[in-house]
PDB file of C-alpha atoms in Angstrom:
ATOM      1  CA  MET A   1     -68.854 -48.451  53.222  1.00  0.00           C
ATOM      2  CA  LEU A   2     -69.117 -48.021  56.996  1.00  0.00           C
ATOM      3  CA  VAL A   3     -68.413 -50.694  59.564  1.00  0.00           C
ATOM      4  CA  THR A   4     -69.728 -50.694  63.123  1.00  0.00           C
ATOM      5  CA  LEU A   5     -67.669 -50.962  66.272  1.00  0.00           C
ATOM      6  CA  GLN A   6     -67.833 -54.320  67.999  1.00  0.00           C
ATOM      7  CA  ASN A   7     -66.455 -54.087  71.536  1.00  0.00           C
ATOM      8  CA  ALA A   8     -67.172 -51.129  73.754  1.00  0.00           C
ATOM      9  CA  PHE A   9     -64.976 -52.004  76.707  1.00  0.00           C
ATOM     10  CA  GLN A  10     -61.809 -53.882  77.441  1.00  0.00           C
ATOM     11  CA  PHE A  11     -63.756 -55.553  80.229  1.00  0.00           C
ATOM     12  CA  PRO A  12     -65.909 -58.308  78.640  1.00  0.00           C
ATOM     13  CA  LYS A  13     -68.803 -58.087  81.115  1.00  0.00           C
ATOM     14  CA  LEU A  14     -69.195 -54.362  80.615  1.00  0.00           C
ATOM     15  CA  SER A  15     -69.081 -54.709  76.847  1.00  0.00           C
ATOM     16  CA  ARG A  16     -72.264 -56.798  77.026  1.00  0.00           C
ATOM     17  CA  CYS A  17     -74.246 -54.050  78.764  1.00  0.00           C
ATOM     18  CA  ARG A  18     -77.401 -53.319  76.803  1.00  0.00           C
ATOM     19  CA  GLU A  19     -76.758 -49.580  76.878  1.00  0.00           C
ATOM     20  CA  PHE A  20     -73.422 -49.947  75.136  1.00  0.00           C
ATOM     21  CA  GLU A  21     -74.808 -52.479  72.669  1.00  0.00           C
ATOM     22  CA  VAL A  22     -77.202 -49.742  71.553  1.00  0.00           C
ATOM     23  CA  LEU A  23     -74.440 -47.134  71.432  1.00  0.00           C
ATOM     24  CA  ARG A  24     -71.993 -49.060  69.298  1.00  0.00           C
ATOM     25  CA  ARG A  25     -74.574 -49.689  66.591  1.00  0.00           C
ATOM     26  CA  ASN A  26     -74.394 -45.957  65.880  1.00  0.00           C
ATOM     27  CA  VAL A  27     -70.598 -45.696  65.710  1.00  0.00           C
ATOM     28  CA  ALA A  28     -68.940 -45.843  62.299  1.00  0.00           C
ATOM     29  CA  VAL A  29     -65.459 -45.750  60.774  1.00  0.00           C
ATOM     30  CA  SER A  30     -64.498 -46.214  57.133  1.00  0.00           C
ATOM     31  CA  ASP A  31     -62.898 -49.440  55.954  1.00  0.00           C
ATOM     32  CA  ASN A  32     -59.639 -47.691  55.043  1.00  0.00           C
ATOM     33  CA  ASP A  33     -59.391 -45.981  58.427  1.00  0.00           C
ATOM     34  CA  LYS A  34     -60.140 -49.242  60.174  1.00  0.00           C
ATOM     35  CA  LEU A  35     -57.375 -51.040  58.269  1.00  0.00           C
ATOM     36  CA  THR A  36     -54.871 -48.277  59.047  1.00  0.00           C
ATOM     37  CA  LEU A  37     -55.472 -48.605  62.780  1.00  0.00           C
ATOM     38  CA  LEU A  38     -55.612 -52.398  62.826  1.00  0.00           C
ATOM     39  CA  ASP A  39     -52.392 -52.691  60.841  1.00  0.00           C
ATOM     40  CA  LEU A  40     -50.490 -50.443  63.238  1.00  0.00           C
ATOM     41  CA  VAL A  41     -51.888 -52.143  66.328  1.00  0.00           C
ATOM     42  CA  GLN A  42     -51.360 -55.711  65.163  1.00  0.00           C
ATOM     43  CA  SER A  43     -48.602 -55.718  62.550  1.00  0.00           C
ATOM     44  CA  ARG A  44     -46.082 -52.985  63.334  1.00  0.00           C
ATOM     45  CA  PRO A  45     -42.524 -54.128  64.248  1.00  0.00           C
ATOM     46  CA  ARG A  46     -42.123 -55.170  67.888  1.00  0.00           C
ATOM     47  CA  ASP A  47     -39.614 -52.393  68.575  1.00  0.00           C
ATOM     48  CA  THR A  48     -41.880 -49.676  67.135  1.00  0.00           C
ATOM     49  CA  PRO A  49     -44.150 -47.952  69.671  1.00  0.00           C
ATOM     50  CA  LEU A  50     -47.521 -46.547  68.648  1.00  0.00           C
ATOM     51  CA  VAL A  51     -48.777 -43.234  70.017  1.00  0.00           C
ATOM     52  CA  THR A  52     -52.353 -42.339  69.106  1.00  0.00           C
ATOM     53  CA  VAL A  53     -53.737 -38.875  69.820  1.00  0.00           C
ATOM     54  CA  SER A  54     -57.308 -37.647  69.573  1.00  0.00           C
ATOM     55  CA  ASN A  55     -59.696 -34.878  70.483  1.00  0.00           C
ATOM     56  CA  HIS A  56     -61.562 -35.313  73.760  1.00  0.00           C
ATOM     57  CA  MET A  57     -65.343 -34.885  73.694  1.00  0.00           C
ATOM     58  CA  SER A  58     -66.607 -36.969  76.613  1.00  0.00           C
ATOM     59  CA  THR A  59     -65.678 -39.561  79.208  1.00  0.00           C
ATOM     60  CA  LEU A  60     -66.955 -42.183  76.758  1.00  0.00           C
ATOM     61  CA  ASP A  61     -64.287 -41.447  74.134  1.00  0.00           C
ATOM     62  CA  ASP A  62     -62.114 -44.104  75.675  1.00  0.00           C
ATOM     63  CA  PRO A  63     -62.895 -46.995  75.724  1.00  0.00           C
ATOM     64  CA  LEU A  64     -65.843 -46.885  73.279  1.00  0.00           C
ATOM     65  CA  MET A  65     -63.717 -45.636  70.372  1.00  0.00           C
ATOM     66  CA  TRP A  66     -61.574 -48.786  70.580  1.00  0.00           C
ATOM     67  CA  GLY A  67     -64.443 -51.159  69.874  1.00  0.00           C
ATOM     68  CA  ILE A  68     -63.526 -51.604  66.202  1.00  0.00           C
ATOM     69  CA  LYS A  69     -64.152 -55.155  65.051  1.00  0.00           C
ATOM     70  CA  GLY A  70     -60.876 -57.053  65.007  1.00  0.00           C
ATOM     71  CA  LEU A  71     -59.060 -54.685  67.356  1.00  0.00           C
ATOM     72  CA  PRO A  72     -57.452 -56.779  70.141  1.00  0.00           C
ATOM     73  CA  ILE A  73     -58.970 -54.727  72.928  1.00  0.00           C
ATOM     74  CA  THR A  74     -59.072 -57.686  75.335  1.00  0.00           C
ATOM     75  CA  ASP A  75     -55.489 -58.747  74.568  1.00  0.00           C
ATOM     76  CA  PRO A  76     -53.328 -57.345  77.386  1.00  0.00           C
ATOM     77  CA  LYS A  77     -50.236 -57.426  75.180  1.00  0.00           C
ATOM     78  CA  LEU A  78     -51.698 -55.488  72.257  1.00  0.00           C
ATOM     79  CA  SER A  79     -54.392 -53.253  73.739  1.00  0.00           C
ATOM     80  CA  ARG A  80     -53.715 -49.609  74.408  1.00  0.00           C
ATOM     81  CA  TRP A  81     -52.447 -47.832  77.492  1.00  0.00           C
ATOM     82  CA  THR A  82     -54.053 -44.446  78.062  1.00  0.00           C
ATOM     83  CA  LEU A  83     -53.373 -41.408  80.218  1.00  0.00           C
ATOM     84  CA  THR A  84     -56.232 -40.500  82.562  1.00  0.00           C
ATOM     85  CA  ALA A  85     -56.770 -37.706  85.065  1.00  0.00           C
ATOM     86  CA  GLU A  86     -55.717 -38.712  88.562  1.00  0.00           C
ATOM     87  CA  ASP A  87     -58.355 -36.485  90.185  1.00  0.00           C
ATOM     88  CA  ILE A  88     -61.157 -38.259  88.293  1.00  0.00           C
ATOM     89  CA  CYS A  89     -60.170 -41.899  87.783  1.00  0.00           C
ATOM     90  CA  PHE A  90     -57.821 -42.560  90.709  1.00  0.00           C
ATOM     91  CA  THR A  91     -59.652 -40.985  93.633  1.00  0.00           C
ATOM     92  CA  ASN A  92     -59.953 -44.151  95.737  1.00  0.00           C
ATOM     93  CA  THR A  93     -58.679 -47.722  95.938  1.00  0.00           C
ATOM     94  CA  LEU A  94     -61.604 -49.244  94.033  1.00  0.00           C
ATOM     95  CA  PHE A  95     -61.390 -46.772  91.155  1.00  0.00           C
ATOM     96  CA  SER A  96     -57.620 -47.134  91.011  1.00  0.00           C
ATOM     97  CA  TYR A  97     -57.880 -50.921  90.784  1.00  0.00           C
ATOM     98  CA  PHE A  98     -60.613 -50.741  88.143  1.00  0.00           C
ATOM     99  CA  PHE A  99     -58.797 -48.309  85.862  1.00  0.00           C
ATOM    100  CA  ARG A 100     -55.455 -50.040  86.303  1.00  0.00           C
ATOM    101  CA  LEU A 101     -57.132 -53.202  85.021  1.00  0.00           C
ATOM    102  CA  GLY A 102     -58.137 -51.186  81.971  1.00  0.00           C
ATOM    103  CA  LYS A 103     -54.498 -50.185  81.354  1.00  0.00           C
ATOM    104  CA  CYS A 104     -55.054 -46.579  82.427  1.00  0.00           C
ATOM    105  CA  LEU A 105     -52.142 -44.506  83.707  1.00  0.00           C
ATOM    106  CA  PRO A 106     -52.776 -41.585  86.064  1.00  0.00           C
ATOM    107  CA  VAL A 107     -51.524 -38.119  85.248  1.00  0.00           C
ATOM    108  CA  ARG A 108     -51.634 -35.171  87.637  1.00  0.00           C
ATOM    109  CA  ARG A 109     -52.892 -31.968  86.070  1.00  0.00           C
ATOM    110  CA  GLY A 110     -50.607 -28.980  86.484  1.00  0.00           C
ATOM    111  CA  ALA A 111     -47.671 -31.033  87.781  1.00  0.00           C
ATOM    112  CA  GLY A 112     -45.572 -30.524  84.658  1.00  0.00           C
ATOM    113  CA  ILE A 113     -44.469 -32.775  81.846  1.00  0.00           C
ATOM    114  CA  TYR A 114     -41.630 -34.335  83.861  1.00  0.00           C
ATOM    115  CA  GLN A 115     -43.794 -35.599  86.716  1.00  0.00           C
ATOM    116  CA  PRO A 116     -43.214 -39.233  87.793  1.00  0.00           C
ATOM    117  CA  TYR A 117     -46.463 -40.352  86.171  1.00  0.00           C
ATOM    118  CA  MET A 118     -45.116 -39.220  82.807  1.00  0.00           C
ATOM    119  CA  ASP A 119     -42.104 -41.451  83.374  1.00  0.00           C
ATOM    120  CA  ASP A 120     -44.531 -44.378  83.571  1.00  0.00           C
ATOM    121  CA  ALA A 121     -45.993 -43.349  80.221  1.00  0.00           C
ATOM    122  CA  LEU A 122     -42.496 -43.024  78.790  1.00  0.00           C
ATOM    123  CA  ASP A 123     -41.756 -46.583  79.918  1.00  0.00           C
ATOM    124  CA  VAL A 124     -44.778 -47.775  77.921  1.00  0.00           C
ATOM    125  CA  ILE A 125     -43.391 -46.198  74.752  1.00  0.00           C
ATOM    126  CA  ASN A 126     -39.875 -47.462  75.411  1.00  0.00           C
ATOM    127  CA  ARG A 127     -41.241 -51.006  75.607  1.00  0.00           C
ATOM    128  CA  GLY A 128     -42.681 -50.623  72.119  1.00  0.00           C
ATOM    129  CA  ASP A 129     -46.290 -50.631  73.363  1.00  0.00           C
ATOM    130  CA  TRP A 130     -49.327 -48.610  72.307  1.00  0.00           C
ATOM    131  CA  LEU A 131     -50.094 -45.404  74.228  1.00  0.00           C
ATOM    132  CA  HIS A 132     -53.126 -43.191  73.662  1.00  0.00           C
ATOM    133  CA  THR A 133     -53.304 -39.584  74.832  1.00  0.00           C
ATOM    134  CA  PHE A 134     -55.806 -36.745  74.778  1.00  0.00           C
ATOM    135  CA  PRO A 135     -53.368 -33.838  74.322  1.00  0.00           C
ATOM    136  CA  GLU A 136     -56.034 -31.185  74.903  1.00  0.00           C
ATOM    137  CA  GLY A 137     -55.813 -32.232  78.542  1.00  0.00           C
ATOM    138  CA  THR A 138     -59.522 -31.780  79.211  1.00  0.00           C
ATOM    139  CA  LEU A 139     -62.975 -32.303  77.729  1.00  0.00           C
ATOM    140  CA  SER A 140     -64.060 -29.866  75.040  1.00  0.00           C
ATOM    141  CA  GLN A 141     -67.635 -30.051  73.753  1.00  0.00           C
ATOM    142  CA  GLU A 142     -67.799 -26.524  72.366  1.00  0.00           C
ATOM    143  CA  ASP A 143     -68.096 -26.115  68.608  1.00  0.00           C
ATOM    144  CA  ARG A 144     -64.801 -24.309  68.185  1.00  0.00           C
ATOM    145  CA  PRO A 145     -61.284 -25.032  66.875  1.00  0.00           C
ATOM    146  CA  ILE A 146     -59.051 -27.440  68.767  1.00  0.00           C
ATOM    147  CA  ARG A 147     -57.449 -25.568  71.636  1.00  0.00           C
ATOM    148  CA  ARG A 148     -53.684 -25.325  72.146  1.00  0.00           C
ATOM    149  CA  LEU A 149     -52.408 -28.755  73.061  1.00  0.00           C
ATOM    150  CA  LYS A 150     -50.560 -29.580  76.241  1.00  0.00           C
ATOM    151  CA  TRP A 151     -46.904 -30.444  75.705  1.00  0.00           C
ATOM    152  CA  GLY A 152     -46.913 -33.792  77.495  1.00  0.00           C
ATOM    153  CA  THR A 153     -47.497 -35.869  74.368  1.00  0.00           C
ATOM    154  CA  ALA A 154     -44.794 -34.037  72.421  1.00  0.00           C
ATOM    155  CA  SER A 155     -42.322 -34.464  75.267  1.00  0.00           C
ATOM    156  CA  LEU A 156     -42.989 -38.209  75.445  1.00  0.00           C
ATOM    157  CA  ILE A 157     -42.421 -38.585  71.705  1.00  0.00           C
ATOM    158  CA  ALA A 158     -39.235 -36.514  71.842  1.00  0.00           C
ATOM    159  CA  ARG A 159     -37.765 -38.239  74.904  1.00  0.00           C
ATOM    160  CA  ALA A 160     -38.551 -41.821  73.908  1.00  0.00           C
ATOM    161  CA  SER A 161     -35.597 -44.132  73.296  1.00  0.00           C
ATOM    162  CA  LEU A 162     -37.626 -45.836  70.533  1.00  0.00           C
ATOM    163  CA  GLN A 163     -39.052 -43.745  67.711  1.00  0.00           C
ATOM    164  CA  PRO A 164     -42.853 -44.058  67.851  1.00  0.00           C
ATOM    165  CA  VAL A 165     -45.315 -43.975  65.000  1.00  0.00           C
ATOM    166  CA  VAL A 166     -47.833 -41.228  65.738  1.00  0.00           C
ATOM    167  CA  LEU A 167     -51.419 -41.677  64.566  1.00  0.00           C
ATOM    168  CA  PRO A 168     -53.924 -38.794  64.861  1.00  0.00           C
ATOM    169  CA  ILE A 169     -57.578 -39.769  65.324  1.00  0.00           C
ATOM    170  CA  ALA A 170     -60.656 -37.562  65.527  1.00  0.00           C
ATOM    171  CA  HIS A 171     -64.277 -38.273  66.333  1.00  0.00           C
ATOM    172  CA  SER A 172     -67.609 -36.499  66.414  1.00  0.00           C
ATOM    173  CA  GLY A 173     -70.816 -37.366  68.225  1.00  0.00           C
ATOM    174  CA  PHE A 174     -69.652 -38.364  71.691  1.00  0.00           C
ATOM    175  CA  GLU A 175     -70.618 -34.891  72.894  1.00  0.00           C
ATOM    176  CA  LYS A 176     -74.235 -35.752  72.013  1.00  0.00           C
ATOM    177  CA  VAL A 177     -74.120 -39.136  73.721  1.00  0.00           C
ATOM    178  CA  LEU A 178     -72.898 -37.723  77.026  1.00  0.00           C
ATOM    179  CA  PRO A 179     -73.340 -33.920  77.011  1.00  0.00           C
ATOM    180  CA  GLU A 180     -71.794 -32.102  79.946  1.00  0.00           C
ATOM    181  CA  ASN A 181     -74.693 -29.619  80.199  1.00  0.00           C
ATOM    182  CA  TYR A 182     -77.652 -31.868  79.557  1.00  0.00           C
ATOM    183  CA  MET A 183     -80.005 -30.823  82.341  1.00  0.00           C
ATOM    184  CA  PHE A 184     -79.416 -28.236  85.059  1.00  0.00           C
ATOM    185  CA  GLY A 185     -75.767 -28.057  84.027  1.00  0.00           C
ATOM    186  CA  ARG A 186     -75.191 -31.766  84.590  1.00  0.00           C
ATOM    187  CA  ARG A 187     -74.511 -34.711  82.330  1.00  0.00           C
ATOM    188  CA  PRO A 188     -77.197 -37.430  81.999  1.00  0.00           C
ATOM    189  CA  LEU A 189     -77.100 -40.383  84.367  1.00  0.00           C
ATOM    190  CA  LEU A 190     -76.837 -42.751  81.389  1.00  0.00           C
ATOM    191  CA  PRO A 191     -75.465 -42.224  77.871  1.00  0.00           C
ATOM    192  CA  LEU A 192     -78.092 -41.039  75.408  1.00  0.00           C
ATOM    193  CA  PRO A 193     -78.844 -43.691  72.751  1.00  0.00           C
ATOM    194  CA  PHE A 194     -79.425 -43.337  69.004  1.00  0.00           C
ATOM    195  CA  LYS A 195     -76.754 -40.663  68.482  1.00  0.00           C
ATOM    196  CA  ASN A 196     -74.451 -40.967  65.496  1.00  0.00           C
ATOM    197  CA  ILE A 197     -70.722 -41.208  66.251  1.00  0.00           C
ATOM    198  CA  THR A 198     -68.081 -40.971  63.541  1.00  0.00           C
ATOM    199  CA  ILE A 199     -64.382 -41.788  63.877  1.00  0.00           C
ATOM    200  CA  VAL A 200     -61.755 -40.621  61.375  1.00  0.00           C
ATOM    201  CA  VAL A 201     -58.193 -41.983  61.374  1.00  0.00           C
ATOM    202  CA  GLY A 202     -55.406 -39.834  59.921  1.00  0.00           C
ATOM    203  CA  GLU A 203     -52.152 -40.785  58.257  1.00  0.00           C
ATOM    204  CA  PRO A 204     -49.370 -42.332  60.370  1.00  0.00           C
ATOM    205  CA  MET A 205     -46.441 -39.990  60.906  1.00  0.00           C
ATOM    206  CA  VAL A 206     -42.985 -40.004  62.455  1.00  0.00           C
ATOM    207  CA  PHE A 207     -41.347 -36.917  63.952  1.00  0.00           C
ATOM    208  CA  ASP A 208     -37.724 -36.378  62.928  1.00  0.00           C
ATOM    209  CA  ILE A 209     -36.546 -35.684  66.473  1.00  0.00           C
ATOM    210  CA  PRO A 210     -32.806 -35.170  65.668  1.00  0.00           C
ATOM    211  CA  GLN A 211     -33.728 -32.579  63.044  1.00  0.00           C
ATOM    212  CA  LEU A 212     -36.202 -30.893  65.376  1.00  0.00           C
ATOM    213  CA  ARG A 213     -33.530 -30.671  68.082  1.00  0.00           C
ATOM    214  CA  LEU A 214     -31.190 -28.935  65.647  1.00  0.00           C
ATOM    215  CA  MET A 215     -33.942 -26.547  64.571  1.00  0.00           C
ATOM    216  CA  ALA A 216     -34.833 -25.770  68.174  1.00  0.00           C
ATOM    217  CA  LYS A 217     -31.220 -24.989  69.083  1.00  0.00           C
ATOM    218  CA  ALA A 218     -30.715 -22.885  65.970  1.00  0.00           C
ATOM    219  CA  MET A 219     -33.874 -20.832  66.498  1.00  0.00           C
ATOM    220  CA  THR A 220     -33.130 -20.287  70.173  1.00  0.00           C
ATOM    221  CA  LEU A 221     -29.473 -19.320  69.705  1.00  0.00           C
ATOM    222  CA  LYS A 222     -30.461 -17.015  66.863  1.00  0.00           C
ATOM    223  CA  ASP A 223     -32.734 -15.092  69.205  1.00  0.00           C
ATOM    224  CA  VAL A 224     -30.060 -15.012  71.911  1.00  0.00           C
ATOM    225  CA  ASN A 225     -27.458 -13.636  69.505  1.00  0.00           C
ATOM    226  CA  ARG A 226     -29.908 -10.938  68.467  1.00  0.00           C
ATOM    227  CA  GLY A 227     -29.875  -9.707  72.033  1.00  0.00           C
ATOM    228  CA  ARG A 228     -33.119 -11.332  73.085  1.00  0.00           C
ATOM    229  CA  PRO A 229     -32.115 -13.433  76.102  1.00  0.00           C
ATOM    230  CA  ASP A 230     -35.714 -13.432  77.294  1.00  0.00           C
ATOM    231  CA  ILE A 231     -36.993 -15.494  74.404  1.00  0.00           C
ATOM    232  CA  GLU A 232     -40.744 -15.259  74.085  1.00  0.00           C
ATOM    233  CA  ASP A 233     -42.413 -18.512  74.989  1.00  0.00           C
ATOM    234  CA  LYS A 234     -45.455 -19.524  72.981  1.00  0.00           C
ATOM    235  CA  ALA A 235     -47.075 -20.843  76.144  1.00  0.00           C
ATOM    236  CA  ASP A 236     -46.462 -21.112  79.855  1.00  0.00           C
ATOM    237  CA  GLU A 237     -46.492 -24.900  79.959  1.00  0.00           C
ATOM    238  CA  PRO A 238     -44.836 -26.071  83.208  1.00  0.00           C
ATOM    239  CA  LEU A 239     -41.833 -28.282  82.569  1.00  0.00           C
ATOM    240  CA  GLY A 240     -41.097 -29.119  86.186  1.00  0.00           C
ATOM    241  CA  ARG A 241     -37.908 -28.261  88.086  1.00  0.00           C
ATOM    242  CA  ASN A 242     -36.467 -26.281  85.189  1.00  0.00           C
ATOM    243  CA  GLY A 243     -36.331 -29.231  82.848  1.00  0.00           C
ATOM    244  CA  GLU A 244     -35.123 -31.727  85.425  1.00  0.00           C
ATOM    245  CA  SER A 245     -36.632 -35.147  85.950  1.00  0.00           C
ATOM    246  CA  TYR A 246     -38.593 -35.608  89.167  1.00  0.00           C
ATOM    247  CA  HIS A 247     -36.580 -38.765  89.703  1.00  0.00           C
ATOM    248  CA  GLY A 248     -33.497 -36.623  90.204  1.00  0.00           C
ATOM    249  CA  GLY A 249     -30.911 -35.045  87.920  1.00  0.00           C
ATOM    250  CA  ASN A 250     -31.229 -33.801  84.377  1.00  0.00           C
ATOM    251  CA  SER A 251     -33.108 -36.263  82.210  1.00  0.00           C
ATOM    252  CA  SER A 252     -30.726 -37.197  79.425  1.00  0.00           C
ATOM    253  CA  SER A 253     -33.622 -38.021  77.146  1.00  0.00           C
ATOM    254  CA  SER A 254     -34.954 -34.468  77.503  1.00  0.00           C
ATOM    255  CA  SER A 255     -31.641 -32.840  76.647  1.00  0.00           C
ATOM    256  CA  LEU A 256     -31.265 -31.276  73.231  1.00  0.00           C
ATOM    257  CA  GLY A 257     -27.655 -32.347  73.017  1.00  0.00           C
ATOM    258  CA  GLY A 258     -24.829 -30.072  71.977  1.00  0.00           C
ATOM    259  CA  VAL A 259     -26.031 -27.170  74.097  1.00  0.00           C
ATOM    260  CA  THR A 260     -23.280 -27.240  76.662  1.00  0.00           C
ATOM    261  CA  LYS A 261     -22.099 -24.833  79.281  1.00  0.00           C
ATOM    262  CA  GLY A 262     -19.804 -22.177  77.895  1.00  0.00           C
ATOM    263  CA  GLY A 263     -20.789 -22.762  74.287  1.00  0.00           C
ATOM    264  CA  LEU A 264     -23.582 -20.234  73.931  1.00  0.00           C
ATOM    265  CA  GLY A 265     -22.481 -16.667  74.237  1.00  0.00           C
ATOM    266  CA  GLY A 266     -24.957 -13.820  74.287  1.00  0.00           C
ATOM    267  CA  GLY A 267     -24.984 -13.695  78.071  1.00  0.00           C
ATOM    268  CA  ALA A 268     -27.558 -16.442  78.505  1.00  0.00           C
ATOM    269  CA  SER A 269     -26.999 -19.521  80.639  1.00  0.00           C
ATOM    270  CA  SER A 270     -26.910 -22.918  78.963  1.00  0.00           C
ATOM    271  CA  ALA A 271     -29.755 -24.161  81.176  1.00  0.00           C
ATOM    272  CA  SER A 272     -31.959 -21.198  80.258  1.00  0.00           C
ATOM    273  CA  VAL A 273     -31.339 -21.547  76.531  1.00  0.00           C
ATOM    274  CA  GLU A 274     -31.792 -25.312  76.577  1.00  0.00           C
ATOM    275  CA  GLU A 275     -35.098 -25.053  78.403  1.00  0.00           C
ATOM    276  CA  LYS A 276     -36.355 -22.470  75.931  1.00  0.00           C
ATOM    277  CA  ALA A 277     -35.204 -24.635  73.030  1.00  0.00           C
ATOM    278  CA  LEU A 278     -37.138 -27.541  74.512  1.00  0.00           C
ATOM    279  CA  ARG A 279     -40.179 -25.311  74.803  1.00  0.00           C
ATOM    280  CA  TRP A 280     -39.806 -24.343  71.138  1.00  0.00           C
ATOM    281  CA  MET A 281     -39.590 -27.987  70.080  1.00  0.00           C
ATOM    282  CA  TYR A 282     -42.518 -29.163  72.212  1.00  0.00           C
ATOM    283  CA  SER A 283     -44.622 -26.217  71.057  1.00  0.00           C
ATOM    284  CA  HIS A 284     -43.750 -26.834  67.403  1.00  0.00           C
ATOM    285  CA  MET A 285     -44.617 -30.536  67.616  1.00  0.00           C
ATOM    286  CA  SER A 286     -47.834 -29.834  69.506  1.00  0.00           C
ATOM    287  CA  GLU A 287     -48.943 -27.267  66.951  1.00  0.00           C
ATOM    288  CA  ASN A 288     -48.391 -29.765  64.139  1.00  0.00           C
ATOM    289  CA  LEU A 289     -50.554 -32.288  65.974  1.00  0.00           C
ATOM    290  CA  ARG A 290     -53.191 -29.667  66.719  1.00  0.00           C
ATOM    291  CA  CYS A 291     -53.500 -28.731  63.033  1.00  0.00           C
ATOM    292  CA  LEU A 292     -53.867 -32.388  62.060  1.00  0.00           C
ATOM    293  CA  LEU A 293     -56.503 -32.997  64.734  1.00  0.00           C
ATOM    294  CA  GLN A 294     -58.375 -29.868  63.682  1.00  0.00           C
ATOM    295  CA  GLU A 295     -58.507 -31.035  60.065  1.00  0.00           C
ATOM    296  CA  LEU A 296     -59.641 -34.530  61.050  1.00  0.00           C
ATOM    297  CA  THR A 297     -62.229 -33.192  63.498  1.00  0.00           C
ATOM    298  CA  LEU A 298     -63.838 -31.052  60.809  1.00  0.00           C
ATOM    299  CA  LYS A 299     -63.978 -34.095  58.544  1.00  0.00           C
ATOM    300  CA  ALA A 300     -65.529 -36.191  61.317  1.00  0.00           C
ATOM    301  CA  LYS A 301     -68.194 -33.535  61.922  1.00  0.00           C
ATOM    302  CA  GLN A 302     -69.068 -33.395  58.236  1.00  0.00           C
ATOM    303  CA  LEU A 303     -69.340 -37.173  57.983  1.00  0.00           C
ATOM    304  CA  ASN A 304     -71.328 -37.347  61.200  1.00  0.00           C
ATOM    305  CA  VAL A 305     -74.001 -35.070  59.758  1.00  0.00           C
ATOM    306  CA  ARG A 306     -74.344 -37.295  56.695  1.00  0.00           C
ATOM    307  CA  VAL A 307     -74.662 -40.580  58.598  1.00  0.00           C
TER     308      VAL A 307
END
């Protein structure tokens, strides 16, 4: 059985717009998926953060996907925080005020995963709140596999002082509601009605960060001892100041622990090896999330065709 989404926006006045009333009638999520999300949002322990991740199809993904009936989207204590592009949502005072009201946090593209804005997101997790991210880092409406994820989400999970529950979510249909290349290479002025949207919620998961740190150190030191000081990175994701926090000094929460100066051998500096170990860990976590999102996205597409 499918249930429809109730509230399109966190802002009550906007949620009553006729256009969005039409849209949400065509959005569906299964009862089991709905219960999984509602339980984590409303009933998880107070000291357990929630990090949801999803594919990114359009600028309507958030907030429309949070309109599930019963979800406390207008409750400032329980509703989600979300990372949004600074160059799109925070370009002037009015936009900044509007999106801040909607619990949106700016993030600067290309500034690295240790930029000050990411510290704000880390604070959200460390308070035990709910944070949503789009780890692809950009819109993707092409019918192709999920692209390599940015490492920001993985770094937040790994550096958090509280262990978050991670919930992957995928959707299909938003790309038809607000296509980027609708006419003359532009999106439509208003969302297109009567398009089916399907949301699929995955299984909650918890990353074993201590074990991943040990694996990252072991894999990195193994390569160093084999005479490969220039360990091949899986991606050129910018960390920012060689793994240092933009607030000054080495971020203790980003340290792998146990990789200390003088304890490496192989002719590689401790800082170099630790940064490469962090890259291995962030890449490994991101790839796990990417595979989960890819599987859920395919399921969402299949269900969307049947609706």
